[in-house]
């Protein structure tokens, strides 16, 4: 769609179709902007409810991306690589588990940066 817009293709199309295409483009940009700018695949994904996010889980499985997920009793844990048993419907539980995961990721990144800095010095 961006290509169509830059090539002045919108000027040839009927006004109604142009409006429809622009709305669709806005929707896609709203949902996929972060993915568009990614240079490489993520090392892992964190999913709160695998049942609701089955598309993301299926894509991660296809691309062999490890999945870390909060799994409730209503989900199938077999397709998840790292299962965190918990209530994925309770906001407080999700906030707590998400903050612990986020802190662990930040700590892991810091230690990786420190190790790389030590290797450069040596």
PDB file of C-alpha atoms in Angstrom:
ATOM      1  CA  UNK A   1       0.000   0.000   0.000  1.00  0.00           C
ATOM      2  CA  UNK A   2       2.891   2.344   0.755  1.00  0.00           C
ATOM      3  CA  UNK A   3       4.264   1.566  -2.678  1.00  0.00           C
ATOM      4  CA  UNK A   4       0.899   2.335  -4.275  1.00  0.00           C
ATOM      5  CA  UNK A   5       0.772   5.640  -2.437  1.00  0.00           C
ATOM      6  CA  UNK A   6       4.301   6.644  -3.447  1.00  0.00           C
ATOM      7  CA  UNK A   7       3.716   5.664  -7.113  1.00  0.00           C
ATOM      8  CA  UNK A   8       0.626   7.917  -7.276  1.00  0.00           C
ATOM      9  CA  UNK A   9      -1.608   4.881  -7.932  1.00  0.00           C
ATOM     10  CA  UNK A  10      -4.217   6.325  -5.547  1.00  0.00           C
ATOM     11  CA  UNK A  11      -4.899   9.158  -8.018  1.00  0.00           C
ATOM     12  CA  UNK A  12      -6.155   6.637 -10.604  1.00  0.00           C
ATOM     13  CA  UNK A  13      -8.446   4.712  -8.239  1.00  0.00           C
ATOM     14  CA  UNK A  14     -11.972   5.814  -7.310  1.00  0.00           C
ATOM     15  CA  UNK A  15     -12.217   7.970  -4.183  1.00  0.00           C
ATOM     16  CA  UNK A  16     -14.225   5.361  -2.260  1.00  0.00           C
ATOM     17  CA  UNK A  17     -11.589   2.684  -2.899  1.00  0.00           C
ATOM     18  CA  UNK A  18      -8.772   5.045  -1.871  1.00  0.00           C
ATOM     19  CA  UNK A  19     -10.515   5.761   1.434  1.00  0.00           C
ATOM     20  CA  UNK A  20     -11.025   2.042   2.033  1.00  0.00           C
ATOM     21  CA  UNK A  21      -7.364   1.281   1.287  1.00  0.00           C
ATOM     22  CA  UNK A  22      -6.165   4.092   3.558  1.00  0.00           C
ATOM     23  CA  UNK A  23      -8.320   2.791   6.426  1.00  0.00           C
ATOM     24  CA  UNK A  24      -6.931  -0.705   5.936  1.00  0.00           C
ATOM     25  CA  UNK A  25      -3.387   0.703   5.873  1.00  0.00           C
ATOM     26  CA  UNK A  26      -4.000   2.610   9.134  1.00  0.00           C
ATOM     27  CA  UNK A  27      -5.331  -0.558  10.786  1.00  0.00           C
ATOM     28  CA  UNK A  28      -2.311  -2.577   9.688  1.00  0.00           C
ATOM     29  CA  UNK A  29       0.105   0.136  10.809  1.00  0.00           C
ATOM     30  CA  UNK A  30      -1.582   0.296  14.208  1.00  0.00           C
ATOM     31  CA  UNK A  31      -1.213  -3.458  14.731  1.00  0.00           C
ATOM     32  CA  UNK A  32       2.015  -4.297  12.908  1.00  0.00           C
ATOM     33  CA  UNK A  33       4.263  -1.227  13.241  1.00  0.00           C
ATOM     34  CA  UNK A  34       6.600  -2.891  15.739  1.00  0.00           C
ATOM     35  CA  UNK A  35       6.991  -6.014  13.626  1.00  0.00           C
ATOM     36  CA  UNK A  36       7.663  -4.030  10.456  1.00  0.00           C
ATOM     37  CA  UNK A  37      10.792  -2.427  11.906  1.00  0.00           C
ATOM     38  CA  UNK A  38      12.263  -5.640  13.346  1.00  0.00           C
ATOM     39  CA  UNK A  39      15.634  -6.536  11.832  1.00  0.00           C
ATOM     40  CA  UNK A  40      15.656 -10.134  13.047  1.00  0.00           C
ATOM     41  CA  UNK A  41      13.412 -12.671  14.747  1.00  0.00           C
ATOM     42  CA  UNK A  42      13.026 -12.438  18.529  1.00  0.00           C
ATOM     43  CA  UNK A  43      15.022 -14.854  20.685  1.00  0.00           C
ATOM     44  CA  UNK A  44      11.784 -15.776  22.511  1.00  0.00           C
ATOM     45  CA  UNK A  45       8.218 -14.558  23.002  1.00  0.00           C
ATOM     46  CA  UNK A  46       6.235 -14.093  26.204  1.00  0.00           C
ATOM     47  CA  UNK A  47       2.525 -14.888  26.003  1.00  0.00           C
ATOM     48  CA  UNK A  48      -0.012 -14.220  28.745  1.00  0.00           C
ATOM     49  CA  UNK A  49      -2.862 -16.386  27.446  1.00  0.00           C
ATOM     50  CA  UNK A  50      -1.891 -18.963  24.782  1.00  0.00           C
ATOM     51  CA  UNK A  51      -5.561 -19.744  24.147  1.00  0.00           C
ATOM     52  CA  UNK A  52      -6.335 -16.147  23.151  1.00  0.00           C
ATOM     53  CA  UNK A  53      -2.995 -15.635  21.387  1.00  0.00           C
ATOM     54  CA  UNK A  54      -3.082 -18.855  19.380  1.00  0.00           C
ATOM     55  CA  UNK A  55      -1.975 -17.098  16.171  1.00  0.00           C
ATOM     56  CA  UNK A  56       1.192 -15.770  17.821  1.00  0.00           C
ATOM     57  CA  UNK A  57       1.883 -19.196  19.340  1.00  0.00           C
ATOM     58  CA  UNK A  58       1.366 -20.937  15.985  1.00  0.00           C
ATOM     59  CA  UNK A  59       3.704 -18.503  14.208  1.00  0.00           C
ATOM     60  CA  UNK A  60       6.360 -18.899  16.902  1.00  0.00           C
ATOM     61  CA  UNK A  61       6.151 -22.682  16.574  1.00  0.00           C
ATOM     62  CA  UNK A  62       6.526 -22.423  12.777  1.00  0.00           C
ATOM     63  CA  UNK A  63       9.578 -20.173  13.146  1.00  0.00           C
ATOM     64  CA  UNK A  64      11.081 -22.259  16.004  1.00  0.00           C
ATOM     65  CA  UNK A  65      10.940 -19.332  18.417  1.00  0.00           C
ATOM     66  CA  UNK A  66      10.842 -20.444  22.072  1.00  0.00           C
ATOM     67  CA  UNK A  67       7.607 -19.585  23.863  1.00  0.00           C
ATOM     68  CA  UNK A  68       7.367 -18.538  27.509  1.00  0.00           C
ATOM     69  CA  UNK A  69       3.733 -18.431  28.612  1.00  0.00           C
ATOM     70  CA  UNK A  70       1.463 -18.095  31.603  1.00  0.00           C
ATOM     71  CA  UNK A  71      -0.691 -21.193  31.242  1.00  0.00           C
ATOM     72  CA  UNK A  72      -4.058 -21.608  32.927  1.00  0.00           C
ATOM     73  CA  UNK A  73      -5.965 -24.871  33.316  1.00  0.00           C
ATOM     74  CA  UNK A  74      -7.884 -24.151  30.113  1.00  0.00           C
ATOM     75  CA  UNK A  75      -4.744 -24.155  27.903  1.00  0.00           C
ATOM     76  CA  UNK A  76      -2.665 -26.926  26.359  1.00  0.00           C
ATOM     77  CA  UNK A  77       0.863 -26.711  27.829  1.00  0.00           C
ATOM     78  CA  UNK A  78       2.332 -29.180  25.306  1.00  0.00           C
ATOM     79  CA  UNK A  79       2.996 -26.541  22.651  1.00  0.00           C
ATOM     80  CA  UNK A  80       4.653 -24.129  25.113  1.00  0.00           C
ATOM     81  CA  UNK A  81       8.419 -24.411  25.679  1.00  0.00           C
ATOM     82  CA  UNK A  82       8.555 -22.738  29.108  1.00  0.00           C
ATOM     83  CA  UNK A  83       5.315 -23.038  31.065  1.00  0.00           C
ATOM     84  CA  UNK A  84       4.519 -20.692  33.946  1.00  0.00           C
ATOM     85  CA  UNK A  85       1.473 -22.103  35.730  1.00  0.00           C
ATOM     86  CA  UNK A  86      -0.783 -19.272  36.794  1.00  0.00           C
ATOM     87  CA  UNK A  87      -4.114 -17.548  36.450  1.00  0.00           C
ATOM     88  CA  UNK A  88      -3.948 -15.690  33.143  1.00  0.00           C
ATOM     89  CA  UNK A  89      -7.363 -14.107  33.758  1.00  0.00           C
ATOM     90  CA  UNK A  90      -6.510 -12.240  36.982  1.00  0.00           C
ATOM     91  CA  UNK A  91      -4.965  -8.820  36.335  1.00  0.00           C
ATOM     92  CA  UNK A  92      -2.937  -8.810  39.565  1.00  0.00           C
ATOM     93  CA  UNK A  93      -1.435 -12.224  38.806  1.00  0.00           C
ATOM     94  CA  UNK A  94      -0.545 -11.191  35.250  1.00  0.00           C
ATOM     95  CA  UNK A  95       1.038  -7.933  36.480  1.00  0.00           C
ATOM     96  CA  UNK A  96       3.089  -9.785  39.091  1.00  0.00           C
ATOM     97  CA  UNK A  97       4.318 -12.505  36.733  1.00  0.00           C
ATOM     98  CA  UNK A  98       4.990 -10.029  33.921  1.00  0.00           C
ATOM     99  CA  UNK A  99       7.038  -7.768  36.175  1.00  0.00           C
ATOM    100  CA  UNK A 100       9.111 -10.726  37.397  1.00  0.00           C
ATOM    101  CA  UNK A 101       9.755 -11.824  33.793  1.00  0.00           C
ATOM    102  CA  UNK A 102      10.611  -8.245  32.737  1.00  0.00           C
ATOM    103  CA  UNK A 103      13.045  -7.866  35.651  1.00  0.00           C
ATOM    104  CA  UNK A 104      14.714 -11.164  34.733  1.00  0.00           C
ATOM    105  CA  UNK A 105      15.114 -10.068  31.101  1.00  0.00           C
ATOM    106  CA  UNK A 106      16.615  -6.726  32.141  1.00  0.00           C
ATOM    107  CA  UNK A 107      19.001  -8.452  34.556  1.00  0.00           C
ATOM    108  CA  UNK A 108      20.006 -10.964  31.878  1.00  0.00           C
ATOM    109  CA  UNK A 109      20.723  -8.196  29.369  1.00  0.00           C
ATOM    110  CA  UNK A 110      22.843  -6.304  31.905  1.00  0.00           C
ATOM    111  CA  UNK A 111      24.951  -9.365  32.672  1.00  0.00           C
ATOM    112  CA  UNK A 112      25.403 -10.065  28.944  1.00  0.00           C
ATOM    113  CA  UNK A 113      26.566  -6.489  28.329  1.00  0.00           C
ATOM    114  CA  UNK A 114      28.962  -6.710  31.292  1.00  0.00           C
ATOM    115  CA  UNK A 115      30.424  -9.999  30.017  1.00  0.00           C
ATOM    116  CA  UNK A 116      30.894  -8.543  26.529  1.00  0.00           C
ATOM    117  CA  UNK A 117      32.616  -5.481  28.012  1.00  0.00           C
ATOM    118  CA  UNK A 118      34.972  -7.734  30.004  1.00  0.00           C
ATOM    119  CA  UNK A 119      35.810  -9.741  26.878  1.00  0.00           C
ATOM    120  CA  UNK A 120      36.647  -6.545  24.981  1.00  0.00           C
ATOM    121  CA  UNK A 121      38.960  -5.399  27.796  1.00  0.00           C
ATOM    122  CA  UNK A 122      40.755  -8.761  27.906  1.00  0.00           C
TER     123      UNK A 122
END
